mmCIF file of C-alpha atoms in Angstrom:
data_model
loop_
_atom_site.group_PDB
_atom_site.id
_atom_site.type_symbol
_atom_site.label_atom_id
_atom_site.label_comp_id
_atom_site.label_asym_id
_atom_site.label_seq_id
_atom_site.Cartn_x
_atom_site.Cartn_y
_atom_site.Cartn_z
ATOM 1 C CA UNK A 1 -25.719 -3.636 -8.406
ATOM 2 C CA UNK A 2 -23.704 -2.657 -5.370
ATOM 3 C CA UNK A 3 -21.937 -5.078 -3.046
ATOM 4 C CA UNK A 4 -21.559 -4.095 0.610
ATOM 5 C CA UNK A 5 -19.220 -5.855 3.049
ATOM 6 C CA UNK A 6 -19.732 -5.889 6.791
ATOM 7 C CA UNK A 7 -17.825 -6.471 9.992
ATOM 8 C CA UNK A 8 -20.106 -9.413 10.804
ATOM 9 C CA UNK A 9 -19.155 -11.817 8.020
ATOM 10 C CA UNK A 10 -21.766 -11.033 5.391
ATOM 11 C CA UNK A 11 -21.976 -9.372 2.024
ATOM 12 C CA UNK A 12 -25.103 -7.774 0.694
ATOM 13 C CA UNK A 13 -25.924 -7.215 -2.957
ATOM 14 C CA UNK A 14 -28.117 -4.177 -3.443
ATOM 15 C CA UNK A 15 -30.200 -4.229 -6.606
ATOM 16 C CA UNK A 16 -32.846 -1.497 -6.783
ATOM 17 C CA UNK A 17 -34.761 -1.984 -3.509
ATOM 18 C CA UNK A 18 -33.782 -5.631 -3.021
ATOM 19 C CA UNK A 19 -31.046 -6.716 -0.608
ATOM 20 C CA UNK A 20 -29.589 -10.184 -1.177
ATOM 21 C CA UNK A 21 -27.318 -11.475 1.621
ATOM 22 C CA UNK A 22 -24.334 -13.780 1.207
ATOM 23 C CA UNK A 23 -22.860 -14.994 4.464
ATOM 24 C CA UNK A 24 -19.647 -16.978 4.541
ATOM 25 C CA UNK A 25 -20.103 -20.620 5.466
ATOM 26 C CA UNK A 26 -17.600 -20.930 8.316
ATOM 27 C CA UNK A 27 -16.796 -18.503 11.112
ATOM 28 C CA UNK A 28 -19.039 -15.948 9.428
ATOM 29 C CA UNK A 29 -19.546 -13.811 12.509
ATOM 30 C CA UNK A 30 -15.750 -13.403 12.843
ATOM 31 C CA UNK A 31 -15.036 -12.449 9.219
ATOM 32 C CA UNK A 32 -14.394 -8.753 8.593
ATOM 33 C CA UNK A 33 -14.674 -7.679 4.950
ATOM 34 C CA UNK A 34 -11.953 -5.128 4.108
ATOM 35 C CA UNK A 35 -12.316 -4.773 0.321
ATOM 36 C CA UNK A 36 -14.418 -5.960 -2.617
ATOM 37 C CA UNK A 37 -13.567 -6.031 -6.327
ATOM 38 C CA UNK A 38 -14.620 -7.909 -9.456
ATOM 39 C CA UNK A 39 -12.782 -9.626 -12.292
ATOM 40 C CA UNK A 40 -13.388 -9.375 -16.064
ATOM 41 C CA UNK A 41 -15.946 -12.193 -15.854
ATOM 42 C CA UNK A 42 -17.952 -10.241 -13.278
ATOM 43 C CA UNK A 43 -17.108 -12.530 -10.369
ATOM 44 C CA UNK A 44 -16.750 -10.943 -6.947
ATOM 45 C CA UNK A 45 -13.521 -11.136 -4.928
ATOM 46 C CA UNK A 46 -13.653 -10.348 -1.216
ATOM 47 C CA UNK A 47 -10.679 -9.425 0.984
ATOM 48 C CA UNK A 48 -10.949 -10.244 4.670
ATOM 49 C CA UNK A 49 -9.064 -9.574 7.858
ATOM 50 C CA UNK A 50 -7.710 -12.944 8.954
ATOM 51 C CA UNK A 51 -9.303 -15.322 6.434
ATOM 52 C CA UNK A 52 -7.680 -14.418 3.111
ATOM 53 C CA UNK A 53 -9.648 -13.814 -0.085
ATOM 54 C CA UNK A 54 -12.968 -15.328 -1.134
ATOM 55 C CA UNK A 55 -13.792 -15.749 -4.844
ATOM 56 C CA UNK A 56 -17.539 -15.709 -5.513
ATOM 57 C CA UNK A 57 -18.957 -16.838 -8.838
ATOM 58 C CA UNK A 58 -21.938 -14.767 -9.889
ATOM 59 C CA UNK A 59 -23.047 -16.431 -13.132
ATOM 60 C CA UNK A 60 -24.056 -19.661 -11.321
ATOM 61 C CA UNK A 61 -26.004 -17.881 -8.625
ATOM 62 C CA UNK A 62 -27.706 -19.518 -5.713
ATOM 63 C CA UNK A 63 -30.569 -18.026 -3.736
ATOM 64 C CA UNK A 64 -28.008 -15.940 -1.872
ATOM 65 C CA UNK A 65 -26.786 -14.344 -5.100
ATOM 66 C CA UNK A 66 -23.353 -15.989 -5.350
ATOM 67 C CA UNK A 67 -21.553 -19.315 -5.245
ATOM 68 C CA UNK A 68 -18.316 -19.651 -3.266
ATOM 69 C CA UNK A 69 -15.823 -20.783 -5.919
ATOM 70 C CA UNK A 70 -12.474 -20.673 -4.122
ATOM 71 C CA UNK A 71 -10.522 -19.294 -1.206
ATOM 72 C CA UNK A 72 -6.993 -17.900 -1.421
ATOM 73 C CA UNK A 73 -5.145 -17.777 1.887
ATOM 74 C CA UNK A 74 -1.782 -18.467 3.493
ATOM 75 C CA UNK A 75 -2.191 -22.217 2.897
ATOM 76 C CA UNK A 76 -2.552 -21.457 -0.837
ATOM 77 C CA UNK A 77 0.651 -19.390 -0.887
ATOM 78 C CA UNK A 78 -0.351 -15.875 0.204
ATOM 79 C CA UNK A 79 2.039 -14.058 2.544
ATOM 80 C CA UNK A 80 -0.714 -13.490 5.104
ATOM 81 C CA UNK A 81 -4.461 -13.834 5.657
ATOM 82 C CA UNK A 82 -4.666 -10.192 6.834
ATOM 83 C CA UNK A 83 -5.743 -8.512 3.580
ATOM 84 C CA UNK A 84 -6.340 -4.755 3.283
ATOM 85 C CA UNK A 85 -6.755 -4.187 -0.487
ATOM 86 C CA UNK A 86 -7.272 -6.194 -3.665
ATOM 87 C CA UNK A 87 -7.013 -4.924 -7.232
ATOM 88 C CA UNK A 88 -7.122 -6.535 -10.695
ATOM 89 C CA UNK A 89 -4.687 -4.995 -13.179
ATOM 90 C CA UNK A 90 -5.418 -4.711 -16.922
ATOM 91 C CA UNK A 91 -3.768 -8.131 -17.504
ATOM 92 C CA UNK A 92 -6.128 -9.864 -15.072
ATOM 93 C CA UNK A 93 -3.516 -10.326 -12.321
ATOM 94 C CA UNK A 94 -4.750 -9.908 -8.762
ATOM 95 C CA UNK A 95 -2.696 -7.519 -6.598
ATOM 96 C CA UNK A 96 -3.105 -8.137 -2.878
ATOM 97 C CA UNK A 97 -2.154 -5.569 -0.246
ATOM 98 C CA UNK A 98 -1.489 -7.053 3.177
ATOM 99 C CA UNK A 99 -1.877 -5.383 6.551
ATOM 100 C CA UNK A 100 1.752 -6.112 7.487
ATOM 101 C CA UNK A 101 3.287 -8.320 4.753
ATOM 102 C CA UNK A 102 3.654 -6.190 1.609
ATOM 103 C CA UNK A 103 2.092 -7.128 -1.731
ATOM 104 C CA UNK A 104 1.328 -10.463 -3.386
ATOM 105 C CA UNK A 105 0.482 -10.752 -7.080
ATOM 106 C CA UNK A 106 -1.467 -13.769 -8.340
ATOM 107 C CA UNK A 107 -0.893 -14.406 -12.046
ATOM 108 C CA UNK A 108 -3.950 -16.052 -13.524
ATOM 109 C CA UNK A 109 -2.977 -17.791 -16.756
ATOM 110 C CA UNK A 110 -4.996 -19.540 -19.415
ATOM 111 C CA UNK A 111 -5.115 -22.883 -17.559
ATOM 112 C CA UNK A 112 -7.760 -22.338 -14.888
ATOM 113 C CA UNK A 113 -7.187 -25.843 -13.450
ATOM 114 C CA UNK A 114 -3.559 -25.107 -12.608
ATOM 115 C CA UNK A 115 -2.617 -23.401 -9.332
ATOM 116 C CA UNK A 116 -1.648 -19.826 -10.257
ATOM 117 C CA UNK A 117 1.856 -18.613 -9.378
ATOM 118 C CA UNK A 118 2.278 -15.866 -6.770
ATOM 119 C CA UNK A 119 5.021 -13.233 -6.538
ATOM 120 C CA UNK A 120 5.751 -11.182 -3.421
ATOM 121 C CA UNK A 121 7.066 -7.623 -2.929
ATOM 122 C CA UNK A 122 8.093 -6.238 0.467
ATOM 123 C CA UNK A 123 10.446 -3.794 2.138
ATOM 124 C CA UNK A 124 13.187 -6.276 1.247
ATOM 125 C CA UNK A 125 12.541 -5.347 -2.428
ATOM 126 C CA UNK A 126 12.446 -1.590 -1.686
ATOM 127 C CA UNK A 127 8.766 -1.066 -0.790
ATOM 128 C CA UNK A 128 8.416 1.931 1.565
ATOM 129 C CA UNK A 129 6.471 -0.181 4.091
ATOM 130 C CA UNK A 130 4.837 -3.609 4.327
ATOM 131 C CA UNK A 131 1.607 -1.985 5.590
ATOM 132 C CA UNK A 132 -0.380 -1.530 2.368
ATOM 133 C CA UNK A 133 -3.233 0.986 2.252
ATOM 134 C CA UNK A 134 -4.216 1.076 -1.447
ATOM 135 C CA UNK A 135 -3.402 -0.280 -4.916
ATOM 136 C CA UNK A 136 -4.136 1.451 -8.221
ATOM 137 C CA UNK A 137 -3.306 1.238 -11.925
ATOM 138 C CA UNK A 138 -3.191 4.581 -13.699
ATOM 139 C CA UNK A 139 -4.384 5.367 -17.244
ATOM 140 C CA UNK A 140 -0.866 4.670 -18.588
ATOM 141 C CA UNK A 141 -0.855 1.156 -17.121
ATOM 142 C CA UNK A 142 1.530 1.949 -14.257
ATOM 143 C CA UNK A 143 0.892 0.242 -10.915
ATOM 144 C CA UNK A 144 0.937 2.284 -7.712
ATOM 145 C CA UNK A 145 0.979 0.973 -4.154
ATOM 146 C CA UNK A 146 0.452 3.284 -1.189
ATOM 147 C CA UNK A 147 1.693 2.436 2.283
ATOM 148 C CA UNK A 148 1.925 4.023 5.719
ATOM 149 C CA UNK A 149 5.395 5.249 4.731
ATOM 150 C CA UNK A 150 4.939 6.529 1.180
ATOM 151 C CA UNK A 151 3.912 5.892 -2.410
ATOM 152 C CA UNK A 152 5.514 3.291 -4.702
ATOM 153 C CA UNK A 153 5.415 2.843 -8.474
ATOM 154 C CA UNK A 154 5.932 -0.827 -9.327
ATOM 155 C CA UNK A 155 6.853 -2.418 -12.661
ATOM 156 C CA UNK A 156 4.329 -4.718 -14.242
ATOM 157 C CA UNK A 157 5.217 -7.901 -16.025
ATOM 158 C CA UNK A 158 3.239 -10.866 -17.241
ATOM 159 C CA UNK A 159 6.244 -13.070 -16.430
ATOM 160 C CA UNK A 160 5.831 -14.902 -13.152
ATOM 161 C CA UNK A 161 9.549 -15.708 -13.035
ATOM 162 C CA UNK A 162 10.467 -12.056 -12.593
ATOM 163 C CA UNK A 163 9.701 -10.301 -9.301
ATOM 164 C CA UNK A 164 8.255 -6.858 -10.058
ATOM 165 C CA UNK A 165 10.607 -4.012 -9.242
ATOM 166 C CA UNK A 166 10.073 -0.725 -7.423
ATOM 167 C CA UNK A 167 10.481 1.952 -10.109
ATOM 168 C CA UNK A 168 10.155 4.935 -7.794
ATOM 169 C CA UNK A 169 9.145 5.799 -4.246
ATOM 170 C CA UNK A 170 7.842 9.008 -2.760
ATOM 171 C CA UNK A 171 8.354 9.420 0.961
ATOM 172 C CA UNK A 172 7.743 12.190 3.462
ATOM 173 C CA UNK A 173 9.884 15.295 2.764
ATOM 174 C CA UNK A 174 10.154 14.469 -0.947
ATOM 175 C CA UNK A 175 6.862 15.775 -2.283
ATOM 176 C CA UNK A 176 4.219 14.647 0.158
ATOM 177 C CA UNK A 177 4.138 16.307 3.592
ATOM 178 C CA UNK A 178 2.541 13.253 5.245
ATOM 179 C CA UNK A 179 3.773 9.820 4.182
ATOM 180 C CA UNK A 180 0.815 8.000 5.782
ATOM 181 C CA UNK A 181 -1.063 7.605 2.503
ATOM 182 C CA UNK A 182 -4.549 6.178 2.991
ATOM 183 C CA UNK A 183 -6.088 6.046 -0.492
ATOM 184 C CA UNK A 184 -5.585 6.970 -4.163
ATOM 185 C CA UNK A 185 -7.779 7.551 -7.215
ATOM 186 C CA UNK A 186 -7.469 8.289 -10.925
ATOM 187 C CA UNK A 187 -9.039 11.564 -12.007
ATOM 188 C CA UNK A 188 -11.160 12.129 -15.112
ATOM 189 C CA UNK A 189 -8.219 13.658 -17.005
ATOM 190 C CA UNK A 190 -6.245 10.394 -17.009
#
């Protein structure tokens, strides 16, 4: 199945030749989907421009193919509702790249009824820019965050009391001729 996000506030799940829509309940025509990912349970997480992140539960499907389980936004502790990228690391933590506010990390623990803690990384911590363009974990478990001003390797920790640290940064003139990094990917060689 493939999930497709639109500029008009809807997601579509493509399964063979069947298209199942899921439109957000409020302000749907104003919601712009910027990224889609899934967690280990197969639930869908949707990043939006201006409305935060929507968490859709798939196992208890409705006719539209998903059930809105929760919303994470500025009121819930995110740095901004302008989300560019979302990425689950191998520990199940959700990394959130903001359009202008750096990175948030939501640490989902064992207690699903408890509000998960959130850590924040920005230029104040050494990030090359607060404008995040992509987030990736490589085959060695290292986290990488690309920005409009370079590439950052960030420490990972399961401890929510410790703000992750910038391990290294690559800026223009170091290795990369253009520091406006747009996207990243792992290759087949690891």
